Tab-separated table of C-alpha atoms and ligand atoms in Angstrom:
chain	number	residue	atom	x	y	z
E	242	UNK	CA	165.476	81.430	52.325
E	243	UNK	CA	166.400	77.967	54.061
E	244	UNK	CA	163.570	75.016	53.297
E	245	UNK	CA	161.112	74.816	55.752
E	246	UNK	CA	161.012	72.504	58.733
E	247	UNK	CA	157.818	71.027	57.925
E	248	UNK	CA	156.519	70.648	54.010
E	249	UNK	CA	153.478	68.040	53.812
E	250	UNK	CA	151.519	68.092	50.597
E	251	UNK	CA	148.150	65.783	49.907
E	252	UNK	CA	149.041	63.724	52.655
E	253	UNK	CA	146.570	61.128	53.773
E	254	UNK	CA	146.140	58.465	56.365
E	255	UNK	CA	143.878	55.424	56.614
E	256	UNK	CA	143.398	53.382	59.623
E	257	UNK	CA	141.372	49.331	59.019
E	258	UNK	CA	139.545	48.654	62.254
E	259	UNK	CA	137.203	45.681	62.096
E	260	UNK	CA	137.041	45.788	57.999
E	261	UNK	CA	136.016	49.335	57.793
E	262	UNK	CA	137.778	51.891	57.069
E	263	UNK	CA	138.563	54.871	58.941
E	264	UNK	CA	139.778	58.173	56.148
E	265	UNK	CA	141.628	60.342	59.599
E	266	UNK	CA	143.915	62.375	57.411
E	267	UNK	CA	142.240	63.988	54.447
E	268	UNK	CA	144.478	65.751	52.330
E	269	UNK	CA	146.338	67.804	54.362
E	270	UNK	CA	148.657	70.212	53.009
E	271	UNK	CA	151.212	72.417	55.756
E	272	UNK	CA	154.264	74.589	55.345
E	273	UNK	CA	155.763	75.441	58.474
E	274	UNK	CA	158.977	77.344	58.292
E	275	UNK	CA	162.144	78.467	60.634
E	276	UNK	CA	161.053	80.002	64.284
E	277	UNK	CA	157.036	79.984	63.020
E	278	UNK	CA	155.038	79.422	65.831
E	279	UNK	CA	151.663	77.049	64.998
E	280	UNK	CA	148.936	76.607	66.997
E	281	UNK	CA	146.320	73.204	65.727
E	282	UNK	CA	142.906	73.112	67.193
E	283	UNK	CA	140.295	70.483	66.520
E	284	UNK	CA	137.505	68.828	68.068
E	285	UNK	CA	137.740	65.210	69.687
E	286	UNK	CA	138.167	62.316	66.690
E	287	UNK	CA	139.232	65.240	64.017
E	288	UNK	CA	142.814	63.419	63.664
E	289	UNK	CA	145.555	66.047	65.892
E	290	UNK	CA	146.446	62.428	66.609
E	291	UNK	CA	147.019	61.254	63.524
E	292	UNK	CA	148.740	64.222	62.506
E	293	UNK	CA	151.150	64.254	65.788
E	294	UNK	CA	152.020	61.052	65.597
E	295	UNK	CA	153.126	61.514	61.466
E	296	UNK	CA	154.599	65.332	62.344
E	297	UNK	CA	157.043	63.458	65.049
E	298	UNK	CA	157.837	60.857	62.478
E	299	UNK	CA	156.177	58.228	64.814
E	300	UNK	CA	153.931	56.738	62.285
E	301	UNK	CA	154.382	57.417	58.378
E	302	UNK	CA	151.450	58.970	56.124
E	303	UNK	CA	149.610	56.778	53.649
E	304	UNK	CA	149.489	58.958	50.632
E	305	UNK	CA	151.392	61.853	49.963
E	306	UNK	CA	154.622	63.773	51.136
E	307	UNK	CA	155.784	64.600	54.332
E	308	UNK	CA	159.509	66.673	54.173
E	309	UNK	CA	160.839	67.490	57.345
E	310	UNK	CA	164.502	69.828	57.231
E	311	UNK	CA	164.312	68.515	53.399
E	312	UNK	CA	164.032	65.265	54.535
E	313	UNK	CA	161.898	62.359	52.591
E	314	UNK	CA	160.239	61.168	55.669
E	315	UNK	CA	158.145	58.654	53.518
E	316	UNK	CA	161.051	56.761	52.146
E	317	UNK	CA	162.379	56.125	55.595
E	318	UNK	CA	162.748	52.945	57.578
E	319	UNK	CA	162.315	52.750	61.657
E	320	UNK	CA	166.072	53.115	62.010
E	321	UNK	CA	165.803	55.926	59.980
E	322	UNK	CA	163.241	57.384	61.689
E	323	UNK	CA	163.872	57.053	65.258
E	324	UNK	CA	167.555	58.964	64.015
E	325	UNK	CA	165.425	61.818	63.041
E	326	UNK	CA	163.431	61.496	65.953
E	327	UNK	CA	165.499	61.795	68.088
E	328	UNK	CA	167.900	64.590	66.192
E	329	UNK	CA	165.266	66.718	65.004
E	330	UNK	CA	162.477	66.886	67.502
E	331	UNK	CA	161.052	67.364	71.440
E	332	UNK	CA	158.213	66.005	72.768
E	333	UNK	CA	156.308	68.085	75.359
E	334	UNK	CA	152.982	65.945	76.218
E	335	UNK	CA	149.750	67.110	78.493
E	336	UNK	CA	150.823	64.697	80.830
E	337	UNK	CA	154.634	65.653	81.388
E	338	UNK	CA	155.902	61.721	80.907
E	339	UNK	CA	158.849	62.128	83.386
E	340	UNK	CA	160.144	59.083	84.932
E	341	UNK	CA	158.716	59.060	88.533
E	342	UNK	CA	161.446	57.893	90.568
E	343	UNK	CA	163.955	60.233	88.523
E	344	UNK	CA	165.285	64.048	90.001
E	345	UNK	CA	164.719	67.047	87.511
E	346	UNK	CA	167.970	66.648	85.988
E	347	UNK	CA	168.391	63.466	85.441
E	348	UNK	CA	164.787	63.230	83.595
E	349	UNK	CA	166.557	66.232	81.619
E	350	UNK	CA	170.005	64.341	80.992
E	351	UNK	CA	168.363	61.200	79.845
E	352	UNK	CA	168.052	61.984	75.759
E	353	UNK	CA	171.549	62.875	76.092
E	354	UNK	CA	172.725	59.475	77.641
E	355	UNK	CA	170.692	57.954	73.405
E	356	UNK	CA	173.083	61.335	72.130
E	357	UNK	CA	176.229	59.389	73.786
E	358	UNK	CA	177.361	62.448	75.934
E	359	UNK	CA	179.611	62.131	78.713
E	360	UNK	CA	177.881	62.575	82.451
E	361	UNK	CA	179.542	65.521	83.349
E	362	UNK	CA	178.883	67.351	79.946
E	363	UNK	CA	175.180	65.678	80.752
E	364	UNK	CA	175.060	67.375	83.736
E	365	UNK	CA	176.485	70.737	83.366
E	366	UNK	CA	173.539	71.000	80.640
E	367	UNK	CA	170.763	69.896	82.069
E	368	UNK	CA	171.588	72.239	85.214
E	369	UNK	CA	171.862	74.934	83.092
E	370	UNK	CA	168.885	74.826	80.914
E	371	UNK	CA	166.829	74.504	83.697
E	372	UNK	CA	167.938	77.195	85.408
E	373	UNK	CA	166.436	79.329	82.013
E	374	UNK	CA	163.404	77.136	83.165
E	375	UNK	CA	163.858	78.950	86.557
E	376	UNK	CA	164.181	75.378	88.608
E	377	UNK	CA	167.692	76.032	89.392
E	378	UNK	CA	166.788	75.641	92.707
E	379	UNK	CA	164.942	72.204	92.554
E	380	UNK	CA	167.589	70.432	90.656
E	381	UNK	CA	167.577	67.455	92.849
E	382	UNK	CA	163.452	67.504	93.099
E	383	UNK	CA	161.781	64.173	92.297
E	384	UNK	CA	158.792	64.990	89.594
E	385	UNK	CA	155.955	64.309	92.722
E	386	UNK	CA	157.517	67.689	94.681
E	387	UNK	CA	157.089	69.730	91.901
E	388	UNK	CA	153.857	71.486	91.149
E	389	UNK	CA	152.509	70.928	87.790
E	390	UNK	CA	153.744	73.847	85.998
E	391	UNK	CA	157.273	73.013	87.086
E	392	UNK	CA	156.937	69.359	86.183
E	393	UNK	CA	156.446	70.806	82.531
E	394	UNK	CA	159.066	73.169	82.471
E	395	UNK	CA	160.956	70.009	84.013
E	396	UNK	CA	159.535	68.390	80.425
E	397	UNK	CA	160.038	71.047	78.461
E	398	UNK	CA	164.215	71.536	79.354
E	399	UNK	CA	163.821	67.593	78.421
E	400	UNK	CA	163.055	68.433	74.968
E	401	UNK	CA	165.538	70.985	74.174
E	402	UNK	CA	168.968	69.276	75.517
E	403	UNK	CA	168.773	67.516	71.798
E	404	UNK	CA	168.892	71.146	70.271
E	405	UNK	CA	165.879	69.988	68.312
E	406	UNK	CA	164.655	72.169	65.482
E	407	UNK	CA	161.023	71.499	66.291
E	408	UNK	CA	159.081	70.742	69.288
E	409	UNK	CA	155.813	69.209	69.231
E	410	UNK	CA	153.980	70.058	71.961
E	411	UNK	CA	150.214	68.293	72.115
E	412	UNK	CA	147.878	69.985	74.756
E	413	UNK	CA	150.838	70.767	77.058
E	414	UNK	CA	148.474	73.401	79.202
E	415	UNK	CA	145.321	71.030	79.302
E	416	UNK	CA	144.465	70.188	82.870
E	417	UNK	CA	146.471	72.979	84.184
E	418	UNK	CA	144.456	76.223	86.029
E	419	UNK	CA	144.646	78.958	84.069
E	420	UNK	CA	147.688	80.866	85.576
E	421	UNK	CA	149.355	77.476	84.905
E	422	UNK	CA	148.870	77.804	81.531
E	423	UNK	CA	149.420	81.006	80.991
E	424	UNK	CA	153.343	80.352	83.017
E	425	UNK	CA	153.668	77.879	80.624
E	426	UNK	CA	152.449	79.806	77.095
E	427	UNK	CA	154.674	82.319	78.099
E	428	UNK	CA	157.559	80.275	78.562
E	429	UNK	CA	156.664	79.170	74.751
E	430	UNK	CA	156.422	82.592	73.683
E	431	UNK	CA	159.990	83.405	74.788
E	432	UNK	CA	161.559	80.158	73.750
E	433	UNK	CA	160.142	81.266	69.905
E	434	UNK	CA	160.580	84.855	70.227
E	435	UNK	CA	164.181	85.198	71.720
E	436	UNK	CA	166.090	81.694	70.638
E	437	UNK	CA	163.758	81.177	67.286
E	438	UNK	CA	162.570	77.586	68.260
E	439	UNK	CA	159.529	76.333	65.806
E	440	UNK	CA	156.907	75.203	67.701
E	441	UNK	CA	153.676	73.109	66.409
E	442	UNK	CA	151.313	72.701	69.387
E	443	UNK	CA	147.921	71.200	69.809
E	444	UNK	CA	145.615	72.995	71.985
E	445	UNK	CA	141.463	72.318	72.653
E	446	UNK	CA	142.293	76.313	74.198
E	447	UNK	CA	141.378	79.179	71.924
E	448	UNK	CA	143.428	81.793	74.293
E	449	UNK	CA	146.982	79.379	74.171
E	450	UNK	CA	146.192	79.150	70.626
E	451	UNK	CA	145.437	83.189	70.145
E	452	UNK	CA	149.607	83.575	72.052
E	453	UNK	CA	150.893	81.551	68.749
E	454	UNK	CA	151.556	83.462	65.440
E	455	UNK	CA	148.940	81.860	63.392
E	456	UNK	CA	146.644	79.289	63.945
E	457	UNK	CA	144.675	76.249	62.381
E	458	UNK	CA	141.527	73.575	62.940
E	459	UNK	CA	142.049	70.467	61.838
E	460	UNK	CA	138.026	69.432	60.959
E	461	UNK	CA	137.204	65.723	59.772
E	462	UNK	CA	140.828	65.106	58.762
E	463	UNK	CA	141.051	68.303	56.859
E	464	UNK	CA	142.589	71.544	58.120
E	465	UNK	CA	141.328	75.306	57.520
E	466	UNK	CA	142.355	78.601	58.374
E	467	UNK	CA	140.788	80.131	61.545
T	585	LIG	N1	144.790	52.965	65.727
T	585	LIG	C1	143.721	53.834	65.385
T	585	LIG	N2	142.921	52.454	64.678
T	585	LIG	C2	141.948	52.971	63.888
T	585	LIG	N3	141.251	54.231	63.712
T	585	LIG	C3	141.864	54.976	64.538
T	585	LIG	C4	143.022	54.962	65.356
T	585	LIG	N4	143.346	56.027	66.300
T	585	LIG	C5	143.070	57.142	65.270
T	585	LIG	N5	141.736	56.150	64.658
T	585	LIG	C6	140.943	57.285	64.342
T	585	LIG	O1	140.870	57.803	63.437
T	585	LIG	C7	139.792	59.226	63.596
T	585	LIG	C8	141.206	60.701	64.152
T	585	LIG	O2	141.234	59.643	65.578
T	585	LIG	P1	142.875	60.892	66.437
T	585	LIG	O3	143.316	61.103	65.028
T	585	LIG	O4	142.773	60.504	67.531
T	585	LIG	O5	141.673	62.104	66.502
T	585	LIG	P2	142.433	63.415	67.857
T	585	LIG	O6	143.640	63.176	68.020
T	585	LIG	O7	141.846	64.863	66.736
T	585	LIG	O8	141.446	62.959	68.658
T	585	LIG	C9	139.103	59.164	64.662
T	585	LIG	O9	137.995	58.934	63.756
T	585	LIG	C10	139.774	57.804	65.312
T	585	LIG	O10	138.268	56.842	65.630
T	586	LIG	MG1	144.443	63.031	70.279
């Protein structure tokens, strides 16, 4: 049995604001194994973004442990965290975060520039993954020439181009109509089922969470079973 992708024990996070301390995460234990698809729901202010930032190695906890693929994140400096982030994690956001004056294929190529992959191979890999996302005929479109669902598919392609071990999706279907939400959640389910991609998704929508293998609720900084 491989070690879990995510192994979090007794995790706490505090913020100090105008001399007042906010206890944003209050003792989180979470294990996510390879090929899991986990959804986390929770009301506004419950700590979802705080947890996502730590999971994505954008921030470190104040107490407790976080092992990502066996590596102890709490012992790393910001350079080491940046490297882990590039290598191990793909991010998908509600607002896509695509470069607006840049074509679909160039958006998807971008992470490979940082990884030092040459231009020809970048273009080949980006075209391939966009084809798999059903966007083979949209390679040279700009984001504003694509529908919301198509833009999110470009963002998913960009997240996956470096073959990360973990996909973190923060409200990826927020602000979408039902049909487009279905299109995106279908792709995530397919990536999990067919390619064994490990996915952790935050969502406000119960119908979306129901498509994951399991779902948890974050309430006042603590994780609860559904
Ligand atoms: N940078 C910050 N400074 C101070 N307090 C913060 C900061 N970020 C979040 N908080 C507080 O931490 C709690 C959890 O926030 P957050 O993780 O953003 O929740 P959610 O994403 O579920 O809405 C809230 O009480 C919020 O006000
Ligand atoms: Mg939030």
